[in-house]
Amino acid sequence: MIGDLTIAAVMIIAVALAFDFVNGFHDAANSIATSVSTRVLSPQWAVLWAAFWNFIAFAVFGTAVASTIGKGVIDVGQLDSLDVLLAALVGAIVFDLITWYYGLPTSSSHALIGGLAGAAVAFAGPSMLVGEGISRTAIFIVISPLLGMFLAVVLMNLALAVGQTITRRRILSLDHLNTGFRRLQLVSAAAYSLGHGANDAQKTMGVIAAVILVDQGLPVQKFEVSMPIVLAAHAAIALGTAAGGWRIVHTLGSRITKLQPVGGFSAETAAAMTLFGTANLGIPVSTTHTITGAIIGVGTVNRFSAVRWGLTRRVIYAWVLTIPGSALIAAATYFALQLPLIADLGIVIALAAAASVIILFRRRARTEATIFSPP
């Protein structure tokens, strides 16, 4: 035992924090792509700005999303094995790294939900799933990007109308207008990063709280997201965000549509508004889907053809595959952990794998920073 926890639980918590780190650099693009692509911030300052607001998000929004993930997706009251939670994390991490490698902005949140569902079903069948939590997640897979798109269109049109009025009255150029929105985009980037931290870091908090619950054999009523869990999860995702990742930044920041500061401000503000609402309601949504929908909305304001729909279709296909893909990996991992040889070494292997992929992809990220030179 280490404190009140077994060594196995401590190791799985370490894997959960590794997932949060991977989540941070996988989803770093969500927080910084628009700011970097519009040249509002340099890549280095953009990731530090995003990491700071990611870290303090818990002070604003609490832990409602963590509770939903921890006990609202699978019935943790039926769990008597930590293998389910370990397999869920492995499924999410592996799927995240695959899509990160190909530069696809998929949802780490949905990868974790898929991992939980796949491992739980492998453990005891569909009765392990909590219908309300799964259905709300499924509904907001569709709603969050559409809401982000709608709000982005409204804000973009409003910003352009206000900008045109100002330029007529003060005889300003478009460059002057963009200078104003560059300053405003510092605020919108902070707001979006705050929403990102309120959603994504909390999902790992929920898993860690579930690990402690199962390890100590406590009833579901004792589920608690304590301050050490909050601080550890936010620190991990902030460090991951600071590590960055240029493949997805490149996809979101310039390949879907070309962004100007006014567009970056509108997209970030629309996504932040969506995330603030869902975080307050305790609904786990995809920050990736939300910001991608908002960027597409901005692109359609000028002209529909400004959006690269071929790439967008690839992104949507990846979205559709996220939950089933991570669920299959998690289920396969759970079954593998039941084999005698792997059962004894499973956690150690998972930890070693998590550490290896973090080191590998951090090195690759540094290489990409020279390949994908900042806009």
XYZ file of C-alpha atoms in Angstrom:
375
model
C 0.000 0.000 0.000
C 1.040 3.624 -0.647
C -0.988 5.764 1.695
C -4.575 4.563 1.438
C -4.132 3.274 -2.122
C -2.645 0.102 -3.544
C 0.379 0.292 -5.801
C -1.830 -0.775 -8.725
C -4.162 2.189 -8.147
C -1.254 4.635 -7.927
C 0.145 3.307 -11.216
C -3.231 3.604 -12.965
C -3.559 7.177 -11.705
C -0.150 7.835 -13.279
C -1.489 6.450 -16.577
C -4.539 8.738 -16.212
C -2.275 11.752 -15.796
C -0.281 10.589 -18.825
C -3.577 10.598 -20.743
C -4.212 14.145 -19.517
C -0.765 15.155 -20.756
C -1.449 13.520 -24.152
C -4.858 15.230 -24.166
C -3.107 18.549 -23.574
C -0.722 18.339 -26.519
C -3.293 16.573 -28.731
C -5.799 19.359 -28.071
C -3.275 22.183 -27.821
C -4.303 23.072 -31.359
C -7.834 23.791 -30.139
C -6.536 26.513 -27.871
C -3.794 28.050 -29.995
C -4.419 27.335 -33.698
C -6.512 30.429 -34.358
C -4.190 32.709 -32.357
C -1.086 31.398 -34.137
C -2.584 31.341 -37.629
C -3.712 34.981 -37.331
C -0.277 35.965 -35.924
C -1.806 37.363 -32.760
C 0.628 35.343 -30.641
C 3.848 33.522 -31.349
C 3.608 29.744 -30.869
C 5.611 29.912 -27.633
C 3.455 32.610 -26.045
C 0.255 31.043 -27.379
C 0.822 27.713 -25.632
C 1.832 29.415 -22.367
C -1.265 31.632 -22.530
C -3.490 28.612 -23.152
C -1.782 26.508 -20.473
C -2.338 29.184 -17.817
C -6.080 29.466 -18.492
C -6.392 25.684 -18.736
C -4.890 25.407 -15.265
C -7.162 27.869 -13.457
C -10.409 26.649 -15.040
C -11.419 24.593 -11.990
C -11.657 27.761 -9.885
C -14.361 29.087 -12.213
C -16.412 26.033 -13.184
C -16.053 23.496 -10.372
C -16.080 19.750 -11.107
C -19.529 18.949 -12.540
C -18.097 17.401 -15.717
C -15.728 15.220 -13.660
C -18.688 13.769 -11.762
C -20.495 12.968 -15.015
C -17.480 11.079 -16.392
C -16.635 9.350 -13.119
C -20.069 7.903 -12.404
C -22.366 8.947 -15.250
C -20.976 6.924 -18.183
C -20.465 3.493 -16.628
C -21.866 2.038 -13.410
C -18.799 2.173 -11.162
C -20.871 0.560 -8.403
C -20.554 -2.751 -10.286
C -16.788 -2.497 -10.714
C -14.519 -4.701 -8.653
C -11.527 -4.608 -11.002
C -9.160 -1.749 -11.808
C -8.407 -3.451 -15.142
C -11.532 -1.830 -16.612
C -10.288 1.682 -15.894
C -6.753 0.866 -17.045
C -8.071 -0.583 -20.321
C -10.260 2.504 -20.846
C -7.252 4.802 -20.485
C -5.110 2.688 -22.826
C -7.874 2.727 -25.445
C -8.172 6.517 -25.250
C -4.415 7.128 -25.317
C -3.777 4.825 -28.280
C -6.633 6.299 -30.323
C -5.478 9.848 -29.499
C -1.941 9.117 -30.645
C -3.088 7.500 -33.888
C -5.245 10.484 -34.849
C -2.594 12.940 -33.638
C -0.041 11.265 -35.914
C -2.317 11.806 -38.924
C -3.110 15.395 -37.909
C -6.824 14.781 -37.352
C -8.462 16.983 -34.679
C -10.551 14.266 -33.019
C -11.995 14.355 -29.529
C -9.923 13.164 -26.577
C -13.116 13.403 -24.537
C -15.026 11.028 -26.763
C -11.991 8.728 -26.946
C -12.102 8.460 -23.147
C -15.864 7.902 -23.125
C -15.482 5.237 -25.825
C -12.676 3.620 -23.841
C -14.791 3.517 -20.689
C -17.766 2.068 -22.564
C -15.708 -0.566 -24.419
C -13.836 -1.774 -21.336
C -16.999 -1.830 -19.197
C -18.966 -3.834 -21.773
C -16.066 -6.284 -22.067
C -16.136 -6.622 -18.271
C -19.857 -7.248 -17.670
C -21.897 -6.470 -20.776
C -24.145 -3.528 -21.774
C -25.730 -3.369 -18.295
C -22.580 -1.519 -17.194
C -23.528 1.543 -19.275
C -25.450 4.450 -17.761
C -28.078 5.265 -20.365
C -28.624 8.911 -19.444
C -24.938 9.797 -19.545
C -24.340 7.966 -22.829
C -27.415 9.516 -24.493
C -26.505 13.072 -23.422
C -22.994 12.580 -24.757
C -24.341 11.206 -28.050
C -26.728 14.144 -28.450
C -24.005 16.724 -27.843
C -21.683 15.063 -30.344
C -24.024 16.674 -32.864
C -25.147 19.757 -30.941
C -21.788 21.174 -29.814
C -20.199 21.654 -33.279
C -23.486 22.923 -34.736
C -23.933 25.377 -31.882
C -20.317 26.509 -32.253
C -20.879 26.969 -36.004
C -24.121 28.913 -35.509
C -22.659 31.249 -32.874
C -19.540 31.796 -34.998
C -21.645 32.830 -38.002
C -23.654 35.248 -35.841
C -20.564 36.739 -34.182
C -18.641 37.001 -37.459
C -21.478 38.848 -39.158
C -21.913 41.116 -36.137
C -18.172 41.837 -35.991
C -18.052 42.637 -39.716
C -21.089 44.923 -39.443
C -19.582 46.809 -36.508
C -16.227 46.956 -38.265
C -17.742 48.374 -41.445
C -19.570 51.053 -39.438
C -16.366 52.035 -37.656
C -14.324 52.160 -40.862
C -16.922 54.368 -42.559
C -17.062 56.798 -39.660
C -13.342 56.937 -38.917
C -12.014 56.195 -42.418
C -9.965 53.253 -41.144
C -8.448 50.506 -43.251
C -8.994 46.765 -42.882
C -5.506 46.572 -41.375
C -6.565 48.926 -38.580
C -9.684 46.838 -37.987
C -7.649 43.632 -37.792
C -5.267 45.316 -35.346
C -8.205 45.883 -33.003
C -9.359 42.297 -33.294
C -5.829 41.045 -32.673
C -6.048 42.606 -29.228
C -9.533 41.239 -28.660
C -8.343 37.788 -29.695
C -6.132 37.650 -26.615
C -9.347 37.753 -24.592
C -11.170 35.221 -26.784
C -8.192 32.828 -26.695
C -8.155 33.044 -22.892
C -11.916 32.410 -22.738
C -11.655 29.397 -25.030
C -8.732 27.936 -23.054
C -10.747 28.412 -19.873
C -13.592 26.408 -21.427
C -11.133 23.785 -22.656
C -9.724 23.296 -19.168
C -13.213 23.159 -17.667
C -14.100 20.270 -19.968
C -11.037 18.208 -20.849
C -9.063 18.224 -17.588
C -12.183 17.311 -15.635
C -12.697 14.088 -17.549
C -9.458 12.670 -16.193
C -10.397 13.885 -12.712
C -13.520 11.732 -12.961
C -11.486 8.649 -13.902
C -8.997 9.191 -11.055
C -11.840 9.607 -8.562
C -13.357 6.353 -9.896
C -9.998 4.554 -9.486
C -9.869 5.598 -5.831
C -13.498 4.565 -5.300
C -12.969 1.085 -6.783
C -9.591 0.553 -5.125
C -10.971 1.297 -1.661
C -14.229 -0.588 -2.223
C -16.352 2.472 -1.416
C -20.020 2.925 -2.398
C -20.856 5.273 -5.271
C -22.201 7.801 -2.763
C -18.608 8.336 -1.608
C -17.483 9.491 -5.077
C -15.448 12.665 -4.546
C -13.188 14.830 -6.679
C -10.743 16.150 -4.086
C -8.427 19.133 -4.462
C -5.245 17.034 -5.001
C -7.008 15.300 -7.929
C -8.045 18.682 -9.345
C -4.550 20.159 -9.110
C -2.828 17.072 -10.548
C -5.164 16.832 -13.548
C -4.952 20.530 -14.373
C -1.170 20.512 -14.033
C -0.909 17.525 -16.410
C -3.118 19.064 -19.098
C -1.384 22.445 -18.772
C 2.033 20.802 -19.241
C 0.693 18.873 -22.222
C -0.667 22.055 -23.765
C 2.706 23.707 -23.290
C 4.310 20.779 -25.150
C 2.090 21.552 -28.163
C 1.825 19.680 -31.431
C 2.111 21.216 -34.883
C 0.269 18.632 -36.994
C -3.172 19.504 -35.633
C -2.332 23.207 -35.296
C -1.634 23.180 -39.024
C -4.939 21.432 -39.813
C -7.131 23.680 -37.670
C -5.260 26.926 -38.153
C -4.894 27.042 -41.921
C -6.026 23.937 -43.787
C -9.766 24.016 -43.025
C -10.079 27.717 -43.874
C -7.867 30.814 -43.881
C -8.424 32.902 -40.751
C -8.052 36.631 -40.158
C -8.031 38.122 -36.626
C -11.727 38.963 -36.839
C -12.453 35.346 -37.767
C -10.200 33.978 -35.055
C -11.934 36.161 -32.466
C -15.386 35.050 -33.652
C -14.489 31.341 -33.698
C -12.858 31.356 -30.260
C -15.650 33.387 -28.673
C -18.350 31.133 -30.159
C -16.576 28.004 -28.949
C -15.995 29.500 -25.497
C -19.687 30.403 -25.133
C -20.657 26.827 -26.014
C -18.138 25.315 -23.584
C -19.133 27.631 -20.736
C -22.748 26.543 -21.062
C -22.034 22.810 -21.198
C -19.495 22.975 -18.343
C -22.054 24.633 -16.091
C -24.529 21.877 -16.970
C -21.953 19.149 -16.332
C -22.203 17.829 -19.904
C -18.951 16.349 -21.293
C -18.583 17.715 -24.821
C -15.770 17.742 -27.316
C -13.733 20.927 -27.337
C -12.278 19.756 -30.656
C -15.681 19.378 -32.302
C -16.798 22.728 -30.917
C -13.865 24.804 -32.170
C -13.813 22.988 -35.523
C -17.514 23.756 -36.023
C -16.852 27.398 -35.123
C -13.940 27.658 -37.597
C -16.102 26.153 -40.348
C -18.854 28.665 -39.484
C -16.406 31.566 -39.846
C -15.197 30.202 -43.172
C -18.714 30.034 -44.616
C -19.462 33.705 -43.853
C -17.241 35.052 -46.627
C -18.116 32.337 -49.109
C -19.120 28.699 -48.832
C -16.193 27.578 -50.962
C -13.698 29.122 -48.512
C -13.967 25.940 -46.442
C -11.956 22.965 -47.667
C -14.802 20.471 -47.535
C -12.673 17.501 -48.598
C -10.502 17.850 -45.497
C -13.580 18.589 -43.397
C -15.106 15.267 -44.476
C -11.949 13.458 -43.301
C -12.255 15.167 -39.928
C -15.936 14.177 -39.638
C -15.128 10.556 -40.512
C -12.558 10.560 -37.693
C -15.199 11.959 -35.330
C -17.608 9.155 -36.212
C -14.919 6.526 -35.615
C -13.677 7.937 -32.300
C -16.043 6.254 -29.831
C -16.214 2.831 -31.540
C -12.483 2.888 -32.324
C -11.373 3.670 -28.779
C -14.010 1.247 -27.425
C -12.595 -1.621 -29.484
C -9.013 -0.869 -28.392
C -10.123 -0.670 -24.745
C -12.095 -3.936 -24.959
C -9.141 -5.724 -26.555
C -6.868 -4.319 -23.831
C -9.216 -5.519 -21.089
C -9.303 -9.061 -22.518
C -5.504 -9.016 -22.848
C -5.150 -8.006 -19.199
C -7.061 -11.135 -18.199
C -4.366 -13.388 -19.663
C -2.143 -14.822 -16.906
C 1.154 -13.589 -18.336
C -0.097 -10.069 -19.008
C -2.125 -9.751 -15.814
C 0.981 -9.484 -13.656
C 2.823 -7.117 -15.963
C -0.072 -5.187 -17.505
C 0.139 -2.022 -15.436
C 3.920 -1.812 -15.706
C 3.716 -2.317 -19.474
C 1.018 0.346 -19.758
C 3.090 2.822 -17.763
C 6.180 2.104 -19.859
C 4.158 2.498 -23.048
C 2.650 5.784 -21.849
C 6.081 7.162 -20.946
C 7.552 6.006 -24.267
C 4.883 7.589 -26.444
C 5.093 10.873 -24.553
C 8.856 11.040 -25.066
C 8.538 9.981 -28.714
C 5.856 12.476 -29.609
C 7.447 15.323 -27.699
C 10.578 14.804 -29.793
C 8.475 14.611 -32.939
C 6.651 17.787 -31.916
C 9.962 19.647 -31.624
C 10.909 18.442 -35.100
C 7.549 19.560 -36.488
C 8.007 23.010 -35.002
C 10.765 23.488 -37.576
C 8.853 21.815 -40.417
C 5.583 23.697 -39.892
C 7.093 27.107 -39.383
C 4.665 29.415 -37.570
C 2.470 31.459 -39.873
